[in-house]
XYZ file of C-alpha atoms in Angstrom:
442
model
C 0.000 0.000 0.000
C 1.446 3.296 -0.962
C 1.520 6.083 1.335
C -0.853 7.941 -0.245
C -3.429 5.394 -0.116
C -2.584 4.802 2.973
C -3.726 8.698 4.274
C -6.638 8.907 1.762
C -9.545 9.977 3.233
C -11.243 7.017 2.569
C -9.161 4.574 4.123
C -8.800 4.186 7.956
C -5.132 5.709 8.115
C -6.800 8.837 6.607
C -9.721 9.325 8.581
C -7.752 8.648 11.714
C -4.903 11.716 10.903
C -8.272 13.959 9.954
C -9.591 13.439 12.856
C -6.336 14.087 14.642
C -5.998 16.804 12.780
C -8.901 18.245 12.914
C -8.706 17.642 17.092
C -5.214 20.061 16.934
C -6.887 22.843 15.150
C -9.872 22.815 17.493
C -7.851 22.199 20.510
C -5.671 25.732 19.371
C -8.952 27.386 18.786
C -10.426 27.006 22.097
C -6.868 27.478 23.699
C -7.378 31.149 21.639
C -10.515 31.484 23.230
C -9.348 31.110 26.370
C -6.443 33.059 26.392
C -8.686 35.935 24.964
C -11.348 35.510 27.782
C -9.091 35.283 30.812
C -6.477 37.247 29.561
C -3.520 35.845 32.096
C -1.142 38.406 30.888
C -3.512 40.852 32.215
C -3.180 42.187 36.497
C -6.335 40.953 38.105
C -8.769 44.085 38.853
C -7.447 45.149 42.054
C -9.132 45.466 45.643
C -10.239 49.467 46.357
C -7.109 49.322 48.948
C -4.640 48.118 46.564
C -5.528 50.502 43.879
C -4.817 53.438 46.407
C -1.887 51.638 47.322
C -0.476 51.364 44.149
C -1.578 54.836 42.872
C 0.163 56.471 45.697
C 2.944 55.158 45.522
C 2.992 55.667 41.621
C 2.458 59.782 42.550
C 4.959 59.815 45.318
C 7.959 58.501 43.232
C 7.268 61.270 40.607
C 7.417 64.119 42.741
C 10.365 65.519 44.612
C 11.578 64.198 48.249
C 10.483 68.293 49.513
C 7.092 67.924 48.075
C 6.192 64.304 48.973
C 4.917 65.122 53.103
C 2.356 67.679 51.212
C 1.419 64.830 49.139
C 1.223 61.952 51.512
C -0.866 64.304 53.966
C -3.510 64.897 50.554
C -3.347 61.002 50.375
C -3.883 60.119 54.054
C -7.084 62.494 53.903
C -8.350 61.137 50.510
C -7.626 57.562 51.313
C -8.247 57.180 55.316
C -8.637 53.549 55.089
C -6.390 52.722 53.443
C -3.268 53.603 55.898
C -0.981 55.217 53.911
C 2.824 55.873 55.668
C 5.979 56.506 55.297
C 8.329 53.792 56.801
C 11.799 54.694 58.607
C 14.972 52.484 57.381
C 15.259 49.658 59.634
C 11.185 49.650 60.555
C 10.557 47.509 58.139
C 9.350 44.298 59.821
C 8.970 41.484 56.416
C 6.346 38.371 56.572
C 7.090 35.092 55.388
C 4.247 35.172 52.615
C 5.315 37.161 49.658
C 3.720 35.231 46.857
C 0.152 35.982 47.257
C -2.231 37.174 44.295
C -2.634 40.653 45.948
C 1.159 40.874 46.077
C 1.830 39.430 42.344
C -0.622 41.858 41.169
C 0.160 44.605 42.888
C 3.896 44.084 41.146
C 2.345 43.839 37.943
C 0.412 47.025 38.878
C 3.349 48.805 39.225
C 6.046 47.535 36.970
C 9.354 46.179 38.144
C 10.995 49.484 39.205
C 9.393 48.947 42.721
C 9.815 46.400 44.819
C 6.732 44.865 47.116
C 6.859 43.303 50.425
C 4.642 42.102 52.811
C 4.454 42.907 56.060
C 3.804 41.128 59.152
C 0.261 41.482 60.410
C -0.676 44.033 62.746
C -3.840 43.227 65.240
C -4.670 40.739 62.237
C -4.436 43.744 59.935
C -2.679 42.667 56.503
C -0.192 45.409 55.456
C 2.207 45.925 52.208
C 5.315 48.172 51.688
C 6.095 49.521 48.534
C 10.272 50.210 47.870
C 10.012 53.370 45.792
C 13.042 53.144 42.749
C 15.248 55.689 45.315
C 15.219 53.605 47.815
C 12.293 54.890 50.424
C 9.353 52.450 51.184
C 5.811 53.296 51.893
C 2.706 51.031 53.435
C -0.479 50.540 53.518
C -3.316 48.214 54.497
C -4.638 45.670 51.350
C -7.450 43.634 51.270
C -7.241 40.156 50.649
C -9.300 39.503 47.749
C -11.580 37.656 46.561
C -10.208 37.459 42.976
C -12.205 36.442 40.450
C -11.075 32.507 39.257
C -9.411 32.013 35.777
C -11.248 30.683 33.401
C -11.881 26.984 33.287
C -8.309 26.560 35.478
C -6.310 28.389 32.870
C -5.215 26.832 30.065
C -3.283 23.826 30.903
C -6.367 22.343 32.467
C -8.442 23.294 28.825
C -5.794 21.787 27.525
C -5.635 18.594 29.470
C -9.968 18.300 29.275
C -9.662 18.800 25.682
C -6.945 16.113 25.037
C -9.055 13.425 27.007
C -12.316 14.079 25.089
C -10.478 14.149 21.881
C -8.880 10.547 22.468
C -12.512 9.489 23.662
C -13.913 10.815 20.608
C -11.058 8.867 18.380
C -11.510 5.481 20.433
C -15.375 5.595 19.868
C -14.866 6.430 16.610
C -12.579 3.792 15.688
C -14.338 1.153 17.837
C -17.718 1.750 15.394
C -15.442 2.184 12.207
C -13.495 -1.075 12.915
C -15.891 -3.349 15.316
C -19.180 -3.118 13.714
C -18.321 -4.293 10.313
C -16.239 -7.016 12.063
C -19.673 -7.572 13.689
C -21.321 -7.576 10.338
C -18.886 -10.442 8.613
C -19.430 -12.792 11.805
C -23.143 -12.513 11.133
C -22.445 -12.950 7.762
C -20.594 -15.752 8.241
C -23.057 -17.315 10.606
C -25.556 -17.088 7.971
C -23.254 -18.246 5.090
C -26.211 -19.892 2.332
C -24.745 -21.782 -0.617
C -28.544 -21.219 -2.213
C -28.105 -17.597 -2.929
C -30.494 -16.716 -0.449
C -28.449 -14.859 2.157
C -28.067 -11.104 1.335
C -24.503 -9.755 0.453
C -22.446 -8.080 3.239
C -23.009 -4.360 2.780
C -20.069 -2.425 1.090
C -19.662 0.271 3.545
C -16.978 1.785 5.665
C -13.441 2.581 5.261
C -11.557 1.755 1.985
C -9.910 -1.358 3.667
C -13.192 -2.497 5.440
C -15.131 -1.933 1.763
C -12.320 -3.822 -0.256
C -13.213 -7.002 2.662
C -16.919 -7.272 2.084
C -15.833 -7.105 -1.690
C -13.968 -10.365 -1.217
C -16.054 -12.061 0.649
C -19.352 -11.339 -1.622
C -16.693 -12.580 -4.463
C -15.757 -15.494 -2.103
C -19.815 -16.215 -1.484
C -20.561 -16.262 -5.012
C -17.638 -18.817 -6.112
C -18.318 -21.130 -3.699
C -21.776 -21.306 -4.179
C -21.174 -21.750 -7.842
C -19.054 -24.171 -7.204
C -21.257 -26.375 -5.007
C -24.106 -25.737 -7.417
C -22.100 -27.469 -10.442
C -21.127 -30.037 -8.177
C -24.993 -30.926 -7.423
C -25.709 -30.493 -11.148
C -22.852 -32.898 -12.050
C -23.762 -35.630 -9.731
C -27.285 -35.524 -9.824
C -26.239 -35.926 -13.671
C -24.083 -38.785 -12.962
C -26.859 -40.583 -10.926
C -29.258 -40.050 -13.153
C -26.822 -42.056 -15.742
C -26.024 -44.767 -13.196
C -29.477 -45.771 -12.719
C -29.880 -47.368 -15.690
C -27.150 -49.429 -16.109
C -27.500 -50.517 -12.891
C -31.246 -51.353 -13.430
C -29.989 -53.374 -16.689
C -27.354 -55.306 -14.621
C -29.952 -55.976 -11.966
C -32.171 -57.330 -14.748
C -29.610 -59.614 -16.862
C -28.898 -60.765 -12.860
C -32.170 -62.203 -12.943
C -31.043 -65.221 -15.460
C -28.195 -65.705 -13.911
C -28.645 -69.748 -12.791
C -26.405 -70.152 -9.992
C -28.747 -69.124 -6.588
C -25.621 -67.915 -5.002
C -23.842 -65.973 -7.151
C -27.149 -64.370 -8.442
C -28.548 -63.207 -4.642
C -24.418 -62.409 -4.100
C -25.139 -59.797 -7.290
C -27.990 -58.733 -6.385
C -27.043 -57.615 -3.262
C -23.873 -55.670 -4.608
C -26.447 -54.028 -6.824
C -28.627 -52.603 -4.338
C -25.818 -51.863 -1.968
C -24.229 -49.457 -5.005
C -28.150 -48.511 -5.425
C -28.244 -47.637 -1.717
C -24.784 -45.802 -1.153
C -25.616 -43.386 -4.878
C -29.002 -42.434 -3.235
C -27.315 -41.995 0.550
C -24.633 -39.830 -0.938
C -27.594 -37.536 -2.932
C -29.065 -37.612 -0.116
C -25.988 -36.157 1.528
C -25.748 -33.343 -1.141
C -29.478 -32.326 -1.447
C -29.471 -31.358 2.403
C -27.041 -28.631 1.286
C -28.931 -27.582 -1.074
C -32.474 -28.147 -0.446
C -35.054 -25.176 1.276
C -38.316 -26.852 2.901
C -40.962 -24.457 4.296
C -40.415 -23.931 8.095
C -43.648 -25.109 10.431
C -44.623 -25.449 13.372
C -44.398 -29.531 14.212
C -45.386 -31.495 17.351
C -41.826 -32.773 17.890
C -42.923 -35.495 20.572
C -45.482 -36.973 18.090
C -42.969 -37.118 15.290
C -40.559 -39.139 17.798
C -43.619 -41.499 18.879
C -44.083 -42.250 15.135
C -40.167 -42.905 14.296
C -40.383 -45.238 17.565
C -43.327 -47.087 16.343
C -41.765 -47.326 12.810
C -38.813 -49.279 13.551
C -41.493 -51.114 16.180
C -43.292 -52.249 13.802
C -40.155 -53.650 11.692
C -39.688 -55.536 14.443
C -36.943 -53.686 16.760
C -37.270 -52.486 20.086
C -37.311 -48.580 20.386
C -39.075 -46.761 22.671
C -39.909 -43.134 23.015
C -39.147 -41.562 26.533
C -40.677 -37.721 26.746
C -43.609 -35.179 27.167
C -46.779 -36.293 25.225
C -46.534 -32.679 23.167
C -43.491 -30.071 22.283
C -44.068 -27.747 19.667
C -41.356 -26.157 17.867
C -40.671 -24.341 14.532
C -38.816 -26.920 12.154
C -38.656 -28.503 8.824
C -40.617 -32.172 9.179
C -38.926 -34.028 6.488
C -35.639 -33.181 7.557
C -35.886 -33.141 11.147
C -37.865 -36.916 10.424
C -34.937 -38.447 8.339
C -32.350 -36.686 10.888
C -33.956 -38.856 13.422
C -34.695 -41.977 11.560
C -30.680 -42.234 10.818
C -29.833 -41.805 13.907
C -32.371 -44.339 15.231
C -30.933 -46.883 12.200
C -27.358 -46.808 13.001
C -28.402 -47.231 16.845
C -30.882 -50.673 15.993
C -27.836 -52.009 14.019
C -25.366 -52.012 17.437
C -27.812 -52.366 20.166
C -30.423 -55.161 21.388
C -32.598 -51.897 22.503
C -33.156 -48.200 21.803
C -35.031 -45.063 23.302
C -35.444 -41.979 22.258
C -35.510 -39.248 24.685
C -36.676 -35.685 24.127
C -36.035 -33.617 27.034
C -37.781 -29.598 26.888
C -35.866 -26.767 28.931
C -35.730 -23.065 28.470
C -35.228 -22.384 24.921
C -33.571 -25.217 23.734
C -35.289 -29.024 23.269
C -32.805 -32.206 23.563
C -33.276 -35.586 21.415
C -31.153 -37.752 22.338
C -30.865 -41.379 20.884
C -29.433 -43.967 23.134
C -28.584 -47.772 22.217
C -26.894 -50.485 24.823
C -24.358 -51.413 22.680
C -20.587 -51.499 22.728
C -20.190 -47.749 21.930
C -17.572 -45.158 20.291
C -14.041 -44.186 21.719
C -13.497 -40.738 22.754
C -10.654 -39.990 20.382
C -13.297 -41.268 17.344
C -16.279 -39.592 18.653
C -15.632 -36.054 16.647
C -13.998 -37.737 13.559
C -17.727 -40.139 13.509
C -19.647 -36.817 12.410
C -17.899 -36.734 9.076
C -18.881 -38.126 6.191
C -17.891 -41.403 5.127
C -15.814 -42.473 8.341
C -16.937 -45.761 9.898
C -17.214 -46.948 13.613
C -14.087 -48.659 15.252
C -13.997 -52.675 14.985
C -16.789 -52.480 17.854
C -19.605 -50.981 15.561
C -17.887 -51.102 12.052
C -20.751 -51.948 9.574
C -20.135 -54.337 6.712
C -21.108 -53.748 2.662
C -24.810 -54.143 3.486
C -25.338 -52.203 5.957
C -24.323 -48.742 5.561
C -21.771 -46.213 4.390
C -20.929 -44.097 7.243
C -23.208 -41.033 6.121
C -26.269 -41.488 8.869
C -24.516 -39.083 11.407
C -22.933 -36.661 9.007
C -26.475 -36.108 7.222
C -28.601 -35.571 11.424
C -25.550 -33.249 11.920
C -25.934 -31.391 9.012
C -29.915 -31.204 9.563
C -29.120 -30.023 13.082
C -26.591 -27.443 12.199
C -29.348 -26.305 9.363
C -32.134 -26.151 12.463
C -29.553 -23.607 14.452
C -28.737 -26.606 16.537
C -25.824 -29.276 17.307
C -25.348 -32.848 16.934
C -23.046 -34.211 19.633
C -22.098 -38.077 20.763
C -21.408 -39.116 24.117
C -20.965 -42.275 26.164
C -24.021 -44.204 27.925
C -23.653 -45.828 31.589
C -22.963 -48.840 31.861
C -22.213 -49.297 27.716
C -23.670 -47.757 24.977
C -23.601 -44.483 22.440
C -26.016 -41.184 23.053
C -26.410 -39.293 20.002
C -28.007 -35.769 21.184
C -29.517 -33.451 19.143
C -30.063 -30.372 20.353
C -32.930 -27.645 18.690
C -33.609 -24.253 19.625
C -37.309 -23.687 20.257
C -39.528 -20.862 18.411
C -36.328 -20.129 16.409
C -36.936 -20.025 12.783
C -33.702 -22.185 11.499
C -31.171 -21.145 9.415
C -30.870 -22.041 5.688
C -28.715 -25.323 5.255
C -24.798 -24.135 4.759
């Protein structure tokens, strides 16, 4: 990235140095405004006392040393309060605070050709001398204020305020400009369709940020081109396979020798039975059925007297009603695999469904000899078969039963999770969100 992209408006490096720039120019502007207002190279108005102070000492150092009793006599009558004297050399008795406002402004009152001192209090009475530029020293009485307070603190304390609410502003900034379309590509991402459906991740924001949802729109629309010819292409390839297998299974039928014709015939239907199970894998990626609301428990009670009726022992274990929003086909073969693969390894099955909070369990339990831990994860993926303890044989099954519930779960906003039964056996949970209208198929 050059650095001039890199400071364009539009990308995030840019808008970050405007808005520090922008933060400098309005942090000297108020400064300005500050400095204009309080004016700190200004003397604070002066207490009544002070003024006279100041003023007579400003008229005695401009008149002559004959003239200045005449003067100091019109002072002492004009200003009674205010205490005017003359001090004698050696008088002069100095207190230990000489760096109060009434002092520092007094000096600035004056100019630096005097010199100002203060004196010790008298009966509580706060005096100052004045040091006149030839050396003699008058004093008088000076109030001690109030003076007025300087704007805001002065301006290190503007300053200071206006740095912090400047970095606020930048961290709130860049926490919306930076976290919410991070926010946007996780939902995205939850709700990744391969059917089109989803809409694309808005193109908003920052360069960088814009450039993202770019590439993953691009990325969205590959992939689901790509799974969409790979649908087409074997959906075109079973559609071929039927009917040679169909002739095969026909010209099987004069075949004379018993055995090797039901031998045949079996391998037929097995290859029959594994080219629907795997388009039966593929069309839950791609297939949409209407969401409804379906009595779960009665759904269960009919898979249970199903495989009852075939002549295995499966029982249902649950309320008598739970109503949830679902798709019935899927959520029925979902459960009818599960309930399959658990007839073939156990003497007995139940199926549970368990209702809490938000959130409904199923959960498929068989007494037989069960699934390792370290296989339990890699059993949810397609193809893989059980350890020597429930590995299934050519007629049978192909290892797709779990891997197609999962995929129906994860399509329902739910899980599909194994886990061990006391004292032996599997429990295959699914878990369902209730009144939670489920998420296209990924």
């Amino acid at each position: 990235m050059t650095p001039f992209r890199f400071f364009h408006l539009k990308s995030i490096g840019g808008q970050i140095a405007a808005l520090v720039v922008a933060s400098i120019v309005a942090l000297h502007l108020i400064l300005t405004v500050s400095f204009l207002i309080s004016r700190p190279d200004r003397a604070e108005p002066l207490p009544d006392s002070a003024h006279q102070l100041a003023d007579a000492a400003l008229l005695l150092n401009g008149a002559d040393a004959s003239e200045r009793p005449r003067i100091l006599a019109d002072i002492t009558r004009a200003f009674p309060k205010a205490g005017i004297e003359l001090l004698a050399p050696g008088t002069v008795s100095i207190a230990n605070d000489s760096e109060g406002q009434h002092l520092r402004n007094v000096r600035r009152h004056l100019g630096h050709q005097y010199k100002v001192l203060a004196l010790a209090p008298n009966f509580g009475v706060h005096r100052v001398a004045v040091e006149l530029p030839d050396g003699s020293m008058i004093a008088g009485r000076v109030e001690q204020g109030p003076y007025p307070p300087r704007f805001w603190g002065g301006p290190w304390m503007i300053t200071l305020l206006f740095a912090l609410i400047s970095v606020t502003m930048l961290g709130l900034w860049a926490a919306y400009a930076l976290a919410a379309p991070l926010s946007s590509f996780a939902k995205a991402a939850e709700n990744f369709s391969l059917d089109g459906a989803a809409d694309p991740l808005p193109e908003r924001g920052p360069e960088e940020i814009r450039s993202v949802a770019r590439a993953f729109n691009r990325m969205h629309e590959r992939i689901a081109r790509l799974m969409s010819d790979r649908t087409r292409m074997l959906a075109a390839i079973s559609h071929d396979l039927r009917t040679p297998i169909t002739r095969l299974r026909l010209r099987a039928e004069f075949i004379e020798d018993e055995g090797n014709r039901k031998r045949m015939l079996i391998d037929l239907d097995q290859m029959r039975a594994m080219l629907e199970s795997v388009l039966s894998l593929l069309r839950n990626d791609r297939k949409v059925e209407a969401v409804t609301l379906v009595d779960i428990a009665s759904t269960l009670q009919l898979i249970a007297d199903q495989f009852g009726d075939m002549g295995h022992v499966v029982h249902y274990d649950g309320p008598a009603s739970a109503t949830a929003a679902a798709r019935p086909d899927d959520l029925h073969r979902g459960v009818t695999n599960l309930v399959e693969n658990a007839v073939r390894f156990g003497a007995e099955v139940t199926i549970r469904l368990d209702v809490s909070g938000t959130k409904l369990v199923i959960d498929v339990e068989d007494d037989g000899p069960g699934i390792s831990d370290a296989r339990k994860q890699e059993m949810l993926e397609p193809f893989v078969r059980g350890d020597h303890a429930r590995t299934m044989d050519e007629s049978t099954g192909f290892g797709l039963g779990l891997s197609i519930a999962r995929a129906i779960a994860l399509a329902h906003g739910g899980e599909l999770s194994l886990h061990d039964r006391q004292p032996h056996g599997l429990i295959v949970r699914m878990q369902l969100p209730i009144w939670q209208e489920p998420r296209l198929a990924a």
